[in-house]
Tab-separated table of C-alpha atoms and ligand atoms in Angstrom:
chain	number	residue	atom	x	y	z
A	1	MET	CA	-14.778	-25.115	-23.522
A	2	GLU	CA	-12.126	-23.940	-21.090
A	3	TYR	CA	-12.126	-20.302	-20.086
A	4	ARG	CA	-9.018	-18.119	-20.052
A	5	ASN	CA	-8.698	-14.561	-18.781
A	6	GLN	CA	-7.618	-12.753	-21.905
A	7	ILE	CA	-6.893	-9.028	-21.858
A	8	THR	CA	-5.927	-8.620	-25.545
A	9	ASP	CA	-5.451	-11.179	-28.336
A	10	SER	CA	-1.943	-11.876	-27.092
A	11	ILE	CA	-2.038	-10.971	-23.363
A	12	TYR	CA	-3.455	-13.326	-20.742
A	13	TYR	CA	-4.104	-12.557	-17.095
A	14	ILE	CA	-2.646	-15.476	-15.147
A	15	GLY	CA	-2.747	-14.076	-11.620
A	16	VAL	CA	-3.784	-16.095	-8.590
A	17	ASN	CA	-6.192	-15.216	-5.775
A	18	ASP	CA	-5.087	-15.778	-2.194
A	19	ARG	CA	-7.987	-15.972	0.248
A	20	THR	CA	-6.037	-18.062	2.772
A	21	LYS	CA	-3.268	-15.751	3.917
A	22	ARG	CA	-4.433	-13.793	6.946
A	23	LEU	CA	-1.696	-11.189	7.128
A	24	PHE	CA	-0.032	-9.697	4.055
A	25	GLU	CA	3.684	-9.133	4.759
A	26	SER	CA	2.864	-10.890	8.064
A	27	SER	CA	1.410	-7.544	9.107
A	28	TRP	CA	-1.731	-6.402	7.272
A	29	SER	CA	-5.115	-8.105	7.462
A	30	LEU	CA	-6.710	-9.447	4.312
A	31	PRO	CA	-10.476	-9.629	4.966
A	32	HIS	CA	-11.163	-9.737	1.220
A	33	GLY	CA	-8.042	-11.644	0.159
A	34	VAL	CA	-5.473	-10.425	-2.328
A	35	SER	CA	-4.534	-11.250	-5.906
A	36	TYR	CA	-0.989	-11.765	-7.134
A	37	ASN	CA	-1.247	-10.591	-10.723
A	38	SER	CA	0.915	-12.059	-13.441
A	39	TYR	CA	0.631	-11.677	-17.202
A	40	LEU	CA	1.553	-13.985	-20.075
A	41	LEU	CA	2.241	-12.506	-23.508
A	42	VAL	CA	1.996	-15.089	-26.255
A	43	GLY	CA	3.375	-14.182	-29.672
A	44	GLU	CA	6.234	-15.543	-31.747
A	45	GLN	CA	7.842	-15.968	-28.353
A	46	VAL	CA	6.363	-16.231	-24.870
A	47	VAL	CA	6.988	-13.507	-22.314
A	48	LEU	CA	5.925	-13.697	-18.675
A	49	ILE	CA	5.578	-10.481	-16.709
A	50	ASP	CA	6.033	-10.991	-12.961
A	51	GLY	CA	5.376	-14.173	-11.049
A	52	VAL	CA	3.421	-15.043	-7.914
A	53	GLU	CA	3.931	-15.865	-4.247
A	54	ILE	CA	5.516	-19.309	-3.939
A	55	GLY	CA	2.531	-20.785	-2.055
A	56	THR	CA	0.314	-20.164	-5.091
A	57	ALA	CA	2.850	-21.222	-7.738
A	58	GLU	CA	1.118	-24.492	-8.632
A	59	LYS	CA	-2.058	-22.727	-9.781
A	60	HIS	CA	0.038	-20.213	-11.705
A	61	LEU	CA	2.043	-22.934	-13.460
A	62	SER	CA	-1.023	-24.939	-14.389
A	63	GLU	CA	-2.541	-21.813	-15.991
A	64	ILE	CA	0.681	-21.239	-17.937
A	65	LYS	CA	0.623	-24.866	-19.135
A	66	ALA	CA	-3.036	-24.586	-20.106
A	67	ILE	CA	-2.212	-21.618	-22.329
A	68	ILE	CA	1.136	-22.521	-23.885
A	69	GLY	CA	1.238	-26.313	-23.473
A	70	ASP	CA	4.774	-27.510	-24.126
A	71	ARG	CA	6.047	-24.235	-25.523
A	72	PRO	CA	8.723	-22.712	-23.310
A	73	ILE	CA	8.595	-19.325	-21.605
A	74	ASP	CA	11.295	-17.403	-23.481
A	75	TYR	CA	11.497	-14.295	-21.301
A	76	LEU	CA	10.541	-13.356	-17.758
A	77	ILE	CA	10.291	-9.603	-17.122
A	78	VAL	CA	10.723	-8.817	-13.423
A	79	ASN	CA	9.094	-5.503	-12.577
A	80	HIS	CA	9.262	-6.030	-8.821
A	81	MET	CA	11.396	-8.334	-6.680
A	82	GLU	CA	9.208	-8.485	-3.589
A	83	PRO	CA	8.669	-12.222	-2.999
A	84	ASP	CA	4.882	-12.018	-3.459
A	85	HIS	CA	5.781	-11.662	-7.164
A	86	SER	CA	9.283	-13.089	-7.400
A	87	GLY	CA	8.935	-16.026	-4.985
A	88	SER	CA	8.265	-18.465	-7.822
A	89	ILE	CA	11.249	-17.422	-9.986
A	90	GLY	CA	13.486	-20.263	-8.726
A	91	LEU	CA	10.822	-22.809	-9.614
A	92	LEU	CA	10.141	-21.167	-12.991
A	93	ARG	CA	13.830	-21.329	-13.818
A	94	THR	CA	13.926	-25.026	-12.944
A	95	LEU	CA	10.975	-25.718	-15.238
A	96	TYR	CA	12.125	-23.359	-18.013
A	97	PRO	CA	15.938	-23.537	-17.787
A	98	GLU	CA	16.495	-21.642	-21.046
A	99	MET	CA	14.263	-18.718	-19.972
A	100	LYS	CA	15.955	-15.329	-20.177
A	101	VAL	CA	15.360	-12.960	-17.268
A	102	VAL	CA	14.782	-9.253	-17.908
A	103	GLY	CA	15.440	-6.642	-15.255
A	104	ASN	CA	17.486	-3.570	-14.427
A	105	THR	CA	20.818	-3.631	-12.630
A	106	LYS	CA	19.133	-3.387	-9.223
A	107	THR	CA	16.812	-6.284	-10.104
A	108	PHE	CA	19.793	-8.536	-10.788
A	109	GLY	CA	21.469	-7.534	-7.544
A	110	MET	CA	18.337	-8.742	-5.738
A	111	LEU	CA	17.891	-11.867	-7.888
A	112	ASP	CA	21.448	-12.875	-6.995
A	113	SER	CA	20.659	-12.489	-3.309
A	114	TYR	CA	17.561	-14.711	-3.461
A	115	PHE	CA	18.273	-17.385	-6.070
A	116	ALA	CA	20.999	-19.474	-7.660
A	117	PRO	CA	23.035	-17.321	-10.050
A	118	ILE	CA	21.504	-16.756	-13.473
A	119	PRO	CA	24.091	-17.370	-16.244
A	120	GLN	CA	25.264	-14.155	-17.904
A	121	GLU	CA	23.879	-15.182	-21.300
A	122	GLN	CA	20.383	-15.463	-19.790
A	123	ARG	CA	20.457	-12.000	-18.219
A	124	VAL	CA	18.872	-9.187	-20.178
A	125	VAL	CA	19.746	-5.956	-18.396
A	126	VAL	CA	17.455	-3.130	-19.468
A	127	SER	CA	17.126	0.556	-18.686
A	128	GLU	CA	14.964	3.462	-19.818
A	129	LYS	CA	17.326	3.910	-22.745
A	130	GLU	CA	17.404	0.228	-23.640
A	131	PRO	CA	14.076	-1.041	-24.952
A	132	LEU	CA	13.585	-4.657	-25.883
A	133	GLU	CA	12.058	-6.153	-29.033
A	134	VAL	CA	11.212	-9.825	-28.657
A	135	GLY	CA	8.608	-12.229	-29.964
A	136	GLY	CA	6.770	-9.516	-31.895
A	137	PHE	CA	6.485	-7.365	-28.754
A	138	SER	CA	8.093	-3.962	-28.170
A	139	PHE	CA	8.932	-3.266	-24.574
A	140	GLN	CA	9.916	0.046	-23.073
A	141	PHE	CA	10.962	0.328	-19.430
A	142	ILE	CA	10.172	3.132	-17.023
A	143	MET	CA	12.130	3.103	-13.787
A	144	ALA	CA	9.948	3.737	-10.746
A	145	PRO	CA	12.408	3.406	-7.846
A	146	MET	CA	10.884	3.159	-4.384
A	147	VAL	CA	7.364	2.780	-5.649
A	148	HIS	CA	7.758	0.241	-3.000
A	149	TRP	CA	11.310	-1.166	-3.562
A	150	PRO	CA	14.420	0.339	-5.249
A	151	GLU	CA	14.362	-1.908	-8.342
A	152	VAL	CA	10.710	-1.310	-9.309
A	153	MET	CA	10.072	-0.565	-12.961
A	154	PHE	CA	7.034	-0.241	-15.187
A	155	THR	CA	6.985	-2.067	-18.528
A	156	TYR	CA	5.124	-0.645	-21.504
A	157	GLU	CA	4.292	-2.911	-24.437
A	158	SER	CA	3.498	-0.690	-27.401
A	159	SER	CA	1.988	-3.131	-29.905
A	160	ASN	CA	-0.842	-3.845	-27.430
A	161	ASN	CA	-0.651	-0.403	-25.789
A	162	VAL	CA	-0.545	-1.962	-22.319
A	163	LEU	CA	1.364	-0.721	-19.262
A	164	PHE	CA	2.464	-3.050	-16.464
A	165	THR	CA	2.947	-1.026	-13.288
A	166	ALA	CA	4.150	-3.417	-10.546
A	167	ASP	CA	2.617	-2.406	-7.175
A	168	ALA	CA	1.566	1.058	-8.396
A	169	PHE	CA	-2.245	1.325	-8.648
A	170	GLY	CA	-2.480	-1.958	-6.755
A	171	THR	CA	-5.046	-2.680	-4.084
A	172	PHE	CA	-6.065	-5.449	-1.697
A	173	GLY	CA	-9.028	-7.672	-2.540
A	174	ALA	CA	-9.049	-10.953	-4.455
A	175	LEU	CA	-10.603	-10.740	-7.934
A	176	ASN	CA	-14.007	-12.342	-7.747
A	177	GLY	CA	-14.619	-13.578	-11.271
A	178	ALA	CA	-13.941	-10.493	-13.343
A	179	ILE	CA	-10.414	-9.215	-13.961
A	180	ILE	CA	-10.999	-5.938	-15.786
A	181	ASP	CA	-12.370	-2.912	-13.928
A	182	ARG	CA	-15.382	-2.258	-16.209
A	183	ASP	CA	-16.736	-5.752	-15.467
A	184	MET	CA	-16.990	-5.365	-11.692
A	185	ASN	CA	-18.257	-3.138	-8.899
A	186	LEU	CA	-15.123	-1.208	-7.936
A	187	ASP	CA	-16.280	0.218	-4.573
A	188	LEU	CA	-14.441	-2.392	-2.516
A	189	TYR	CA	-11.207	-2.037	-4.516
A	190	TYR	CA	-11.120	1.746	-4.227
A	191	GLU	CA	-11.755	1.522	-0.476
A	192	GLU	CA	-9.082	-1.153	-0.080
A	193	MET	CA	-6.706	1.010	-2.126
A	194	TYR	CA	-6.455	3.479	0.792
A	195	ARG	CA	-5.499	0.677	3.151
A	196	TYR	CA	-3.091	-0.879	0.647
A	197	TYR	CA	-1.445	2.458	-0.046
A	198	ALA	CA	-1.154	3.436	3.636
A	199	CYS	CA	0.351	0.100	4.662
A	200	ILE	CA	2.480	-0.845	1.668
A	201	VAL	CA	3.467	2.253	-0.296
A	202	GLY	CA	2.786	4.916	2.345
A	203	LYS	CA	6.376	5.810	3.179
A	204	PHE	CA	7.282	6.569	-0.428
A	205	GLY	CA	4.987	9.463	-1.335
A	206	SER	CA	7.673	11.583	-3.005
A	207	PHE	CA	8.789	8.626	-5.136
A	208	VAL	CA	5.208	7.898	-6.165
A	209	GLN	CA	4.872	11.548	-7.169
A	210	LYS	CA	8.059	11.300	-9.281
A	211	ALA	CA	6.777	8.146	-10.988
A	212	LEU	CA	3.398	9.789	-11.699
A	213	GLU	CA	5.154	12.840	-13.178
A	214	LYS	CA	7.333	10.610	-15.336
A	215	TYR	CA	4.287	8.657	-16.480
A	216	SER	CA	2.387	11.792	-17.452
A	217	SER	CA	5.435	13.306	-19.218
A	218	LEU	CA	5.631	10.247	-21.482
A	219	GLY	CA	2.173	11.084	-22.826
A	220	LEU	CA	1.130	7.438	-22.919
A	221	SER	CA	-2.512	6.548	-23.066
A	222	PRO	CA	-2.507	2.819	-22.413
A	223	GLN	CA	-5.702	0.909	-23.047
A	224	TYR	CA	-4.913	-1.353	-20.084
A	225	ILE	CA	-2.939	-0.623	-16.919
A	226	CYS	CA	-1.920	-3.867	-15.268
A	227	PRO	CA	-0.760	-3.722	-11.628
A	228	THR	CA	0.502	-6.646	-9.573
A	229	HIS	CA	-2.532	-6.620	-7.241
A	230	GLY	CA	-6.210	-5.942	-7.866
A	231	PRO	CA	-8.175	-5.081	-11.005
A	232	VAL	CA	-6.716	-4.447	-14.440
A	233	TRP	CA	-7.499	-0.793	-15.103
A	234	THR	CA	-8.979	0.823	-18.205
A	235	GLU	CA	-10.246	4.331	-18.863
A	236	HIS	CA	-13.360	3.241	-16.964
A	237	GLY	CA	-11.752	2.922	-13.529
A	238	PHE	CA	-8.207	4.209	-13.892
A	239	PRO	CA	-8.871	7.949	-13.397
A	240	GLN	CA	-10.134	7.300	-9.878
A	241	ALA	CA	-7.264	4.918	-9.055
A	242	LEU	CA	-4.783	7.517	-10.325
A	243	ALA	CA	-6.504	10.240	-8.313
A	244	ILE	CA	-6.295	8.155	-5.118
A	245	TYR	CA	-2.566	7.452	-5.620
A	246	ASP	CA	-1.944	11.101	-6.456
A	247	GLN	CA	-3.867	12.349	-3.422
A	248	LEU	CA	-2.289	9.920	-0.965
A	249	SER	CA	1.260	10.413	-2.241
A	250	LYS	CA	0.874	14.175	-1.763
A	251	TYR	CA	-0.381	13.482	1.784
A	252	ASP	CA	-3.550	15.374	0.852
A	253	THR	CA	-6.142	14.751	3.528
A	254	SER	CA	-9.811	15.525	4.129
A	255	CYS	CA	-11.445	17.567	6.837
A	256	GLY	CA	-11.716	14.986	9.593
A	257	ALA	CA	-10.054	13.601	12.691
A	258	VAL	CA	-8.736	10.293	13.916
A	259	ILE	CA	-8.609	9.705	17.656
A	260	LEU	CA	-6.325	6.869	18.762
A	261	TYR	CA	-6.554	5.974	22.408
A	262	GLY	CA	-5.149	3.275	24.646
A	263	SER	CA	-6.936	2.391	27.859
A	264	MET	CA	-6.762	-0.484	30.310
A	265	TYR	CA	-9.527	0.557	32.697
A	266	GLY	CA	-11.561	3.120	30.784
A	267	HIS	CA	-10.288	6.434	32.164
A	268	THR	CA	-8.325	7.445	29.076
A	269	GLU	CA	-11.195	6.187	26.953
A	270	GLN	CA	-13.532	8.597	28.737
A	271	MET	CA	-11.232	11.452	27.732
A	272	ALA	CA	-11.214	10.187	24.131
A	273	GLU	CA	-15.025	10.376	24.154
A	274	ALA	CA	-14.849	13.942	25.457
A	275	VAL	CA	-12.412	14.954	22.702
A	276	ALA	CA	-14.699	13.356	20.093
A	277	GLN	CA	-17.661	15.296	21.528
A	278	GLY	CA	-15.678	18.535	21.289
A	279	LEU	CA	-14.923	17.856	17.635
A	280	ALA	CA	-18.523	16.917	16.828
A	281	GLN	CA	-20.015	19.860	18.724
A	282	SER	CA	-17.775	22.135	16.676
A	283	GLY	CA	-19.083	20.823	13.385
A	284	ILE	CA	-16.642	18.069	12.369
A	285	LYS	CA	-18.569	15.181	10.837
A	286	GLU	CA	-15.722	12.843	9.887
A	287	ILE	CA	-14.448	11.518	13.216
A	288	VAL	CA	-12.974	8.044	13.617
A	289	VAL	CA	-12.131	6.693	17.069
A	290	HIS	CA	-9.840	3.655	17.410
A	291	ASN	CA	-8.861	1.735	20.524
A	292	VAL	CA	-5.195	0.991	19.777
A	293	SER	CA	-5.332	-2.328	21.654
A	294	THR	CA	-8.105	-3.799	19.534
A	295	ALA	CA	-8.147	-1.869	16.260
A	296	ASP	CA	-6.572	-3.318	13.152
A	297	PRO	CA	-3.329	-1.327	12.549
A	298	SER	CA	-4.093	-1.160	8.826
A	299	HIS	CA	-7.408	0.573	9.598
A	300	MET	CA	-5.693	3.114	11.850
A	301	LEU	CA	-3.050	3.884	9.213
A	302	ARG	CA	-5.685	4.099	6.465
A	303	ASP	CA	-7.689	6.627	8.450
A	304	ILE	CA	-4.619	8.691	9.324
A	305	PHE	CA	-3.850	8.898	5.589
A	306	LYS	CA	-7.448	10.011	4.984
A	307	TYR	CA	-7.932	12.707	7.629
A	308	ARG	CA	-5.958	15.828	8.550
A	309	ALA	CA	-6.123	15.684	12.349
A	310	LEU	CA	-4.668	13.057	14.636
A	311	ILE	CA	-5.376	13.049	18.358
A	312	VAL	CA	-3.701	10.486	20.577
A	313	GLY	CA	-4.252	9.592	24.211
A	314	ALA	CA	-2.780	6.883	26.441
A	315	PRO	CA	-1.979	6.067	30.053
A	316	THR	CA	1.428	5.769	31.665
A	317	TYR	CA	2.630	2.193	31.826
A	318	SER	CA	5.702	1.192	33.845
A	319	ASN	CA	7.168	4.676	33.543
A	320	ASP	CA	6.625	4.580	29.797
A	321	LEU	CA	3.886	5.173	27.273
A	322	PHE	CA	1.246	2.430	27.056
A	323	PRO	CA	3.022	-0.012	24.651
A	324	PRO	CA	0.260	-0.449	22.014
A	325	MET	CA	0.303	3.351	21.559
A	326	ARG	CA	4.077	3.318	21.056
A	327	GLU	CA	3.634	0.601	18.439
A	328	ILE	CA	1.124	2.460	16.312
A	329	LEU	CA	2.998	5.761	16.595
A	330	ASN	CA	6.136	3.948	15.390
A	331	LYS	CA	4.169	2.752	12.383
A	332	VAL	CA	2.987	6.303	11.678
A	333	ALA	CA	6.568	7.637	11.991
A	334	LEU	CA	7.894	4.886	9.714
A	335	ARG	CA	5.563	6.105	6.974
A	336	GLU	CA	6.775	9.684	7.292
A	337	VAL	CA	3.167	10.877	7.302
A	338	LYS	CA	3.117	14.629	6.703
A	339	HIS	CA	0.983	17.753	7.023
A	340	HIS	CA	-1.185	16.690	9.960
A	341	LEU	CA	-2.619	18.503	12.939
A	342	ILE	CA	-1.905	16.862	16.283
A	343	GLY	CA	-3.346	16.941	19.771
A	344	TYR	CA	-2.697	14.623	22.705
A	345	PHE	CA	-3.727	13.660	26.203
A	346	GLY	CA	-2.626	11.087	28.758
A	347	GLY	CA	-3.071	9.635	32.206
A	348	CYS	CA	-1.324	8.140	35.203
A	349	THR	CA	-1.853	7.283	38.851
A	350	TRP	CA	1.341	8.343	40.569
A	351	ALA	CA	3.914	9.796	38.113
A	352	GLY	CA	2.665	10.898	34.718
A	353	LYS	CA	5.047	9.876	31.955
A	354	ALA	CA	2.659	9.452	29.023
A	355	VAL	CA	2.200	13.172	28.313
A	356	LYS	CA	5.943	13.732	28.737
A	357	ILE	CA	6.964	10.951	26.374
A	358	MET	CA	4.391	11.674	23.678
A	359	PRO	CA	5.948	14.972	22.521
A	360	GLU	CA	9.337	13.233	22.115
A	361	ILE	CA	7.703	10.810	19.685
A	362	LEU	CA	5.404	13.350	18.048
A	363	GLU	CA	8.224	15.864	17.514
A	364	LYS	CA	9.750	13.527	14.925
A	365	LEU	CA	6.478	13.610	12.990
A	366	ALA	CA	6.654	17.408	12.692
A	367	PHE	CA	2.886	17.768	12.832
A	368	GLU	CA	1.248	21.056	13.760
A	369	GLN	CA	0.382	20.953	17.459
A	370	VAL	CA	-2.854	22.869	17.802
A	371	THR	CA	-3.284	23.197	21.561
A	372	ASP	CA	-1.848	22.112	24.920
A	373	PRO	CA	-2.174	18.507	26.048
A	374	VAL	CA	-4.540	17.436	28.814
A	375	GLU	CA	-3.286	15.221	31.628
A	376	ILE	CA	-5.444	13.284	34.072
A	377	LYS	CA	-4.546	11.471	37.304
A	378	GLY	CA	-6.854	8.543	37.971
A	379	ALA	CA	-10.360	9.406	36.781
A	380	ALA	CA	-10.969	12.616	34.825
A	381	THR	CA	-12.686	15.365	36.777
A	382	PRO	CA	-15.596	17.243	35.162
A	383	GLU	CA	-13.126	20.109	34.541
A	384	GLN	CA	-10.693	17.774	32.798
A	385	LEU	CA	-13.471	16.342	30.638
A	386	ALA	CA	-14.324	19.926	29.675
A	387	GLN	CA	-10.632	20.443	28.795
A	388	GLY	CA	-10.875	17.315	26.613
A	389	ARG	CA	-13.904	18.798	24.814
A	390	ASP	CA	-11.959	22.050	24.433
A	391	LEU	CA	-9.046	20.149	22.907
A	392	GLY	CA	-11.456	18.639	20.359
A	393	ALA	CA	-13.004	22.051	19.710
A	394	ALA	CA	-9.591	23.682	19.134
A	395	ILE	CA	-8.665	21.048	16.590
A	396	ALA	CA	-12.076	21.418	14.935
A	397	GLN	CA	-11.588	25.164	14.655
A	398	ARG	CA	-8.190	24.723	12.979
A	399	LEU	CA	-9.645	22.111	10.619
A	400	LEU	CA	-12.477	24.432	9.645
A	401	GLU	CA	-9.989	27.243	8.991
A	402	LEU	CA	-7.994	24.947	6.694
A	403	TYR	CA	-11.013	23.591	4.788
A	404	ARG	CA	-13.117	26.721	4.662
B	1	FMN	C1	0.689	-2.393	34.387
B	1	FMN	C2	0.474	-0.985	34.809
B	1	FMN	C3	1.546	-0.127	34.883
B	1	FMN	C4	1.364	1.184	35.287
B	1	FMN	N1	2.434	2.002	35.400
B	1	FMN	C5	2.266	3.280	35.850
B	1	FMN	C6	3.365	4.147	36.025
B	1	FMN	O1	4.494	3.799	35.770
B	1	FMN	N2	3.153	5.403	36.495
B	1	FMN	C7	1.877	5.831	36.811
B	1	FMN	O2	1.730	6.965	37.231
B	1	FMN	N3	0.823	5.032	36.600
B	1	FMN	C8	0.977	3.777	36.158
B	1	FMN	N4	-0.087	2.945	35.984
B	1	FMN	C9	-1.414	3.464	36.286
B	1	FMN	C10	-2.166	3.867	35.056
B	1	FMN	O3	-1.473	4.820	34.299
B	1	FMN	C11	-3.521	4.415	35.493
B	1	FMN	O4	-4.235	3.338	36.112
B	1	FMN	C12	-4.354	5.005	34.395
B	1	FMN	O5	-5.439	5.647	34.969
B	1	FMN	C13	-4.867	3.916	33.481
B	1	FMN	O6	-5.708	4.509	32.529
B	1	FMN	P1	-6.895	3.671	31.903
B	1	FMN	O7	-7.988	3.581	32.920
B	1	FMN	O8	-7.302	4.438	30.712
B	1	FMN	O9	-6.359	2.340	31.575
B	1	FMN	C14	0.072	1.639	35.601
B	1	FMN	C15	-1.011	0.791	35.500
B	1	FMN	C16	-0.817	-0.521	35.111
B	1	FMN	C17	-1.998	-1.439	34.990
């Protein structure tokens, strides 16, 4: 007998795993793959909630066919227009030309920019005040703007008591057999959630907070929470997923430090080691050191979202800051990371620019600078290495004050 991933009597999981793509959004590594989650509601009428990335559309369509055969899809609800979910809409509309498309006004603005115009009579424009009753299902819509993109909305289906949350509560990691959280070991998905949040949602903390407040004010207690990536959540795993999203969107961090250094010939690296020693000798146990030239940017961002202190060090390069350091600091600035402690150091051989340029970049981040920078020319002297250890110790002391 064929197996289908059924969540309730009328809701099927029809998402697709992608273990081929190497970089999500052409930017973020996928060592454990990713799932594009999509849901099919089969009642008196058929309702599809979100689609998949176009490269995986064939698998998605064959699953739809296996469930509904020749029945049409009557409605497509679009919670999120990012092409990893909306990429297959053009194809779906070709195959199901009568299908009505459900979205808010912003959704339709985006649909019009990506696809051939949808006839007016097939557009169902919804809002928080305009629920939708179709096919024996009762849908309510909760706008969640900028929980990644401006048009994002959550859809609540009350007869099944299921909430569809677009990218919110999503995580990297393909689904390896099981779909629902209670049927799998969640360690990997929670860990990947930090990386997913930092890279994908990280800039929009205040919007995530607003969406979480709205969700809690509605007093819903859904039996399933269905995001567009990663496991389907129940009361078994959802509290921890919610806690991670809440913590990260408040920029709440733990007592620890991330050292990012760039180094071509090892001199700046030696200073990074000294700073790490200073932190460790002062009692900080959570210390992560990344070489910006070789580290995965998603790992650096994840760790910056986890830990309170950031210490950066790089050499001067053609009268500028070593380019890989500029790149990662741009990524940090883009995410509007808040409430961090900062320290920095740099090097040169003839005219030190790195330590002059760094404050211009770091100023925009508005982090708390704990102590003066350390600058080296050529190789660090024993005194300069001691200053590096002191820099680490000063940051450790401030961390310990904050997390006493
Ligand atoms: C391509 C290149 C460009 C550099 N440009 C400058 C510069 O503009 N000003 C300067 O004082 N040093 C410059 N340096 C020297 C480095 O800043 C110096 O060698 C530093 O110690 C390198 O640190 P590292 O050993 O951690 O790589 C340059 C070095 C290289 C390889």
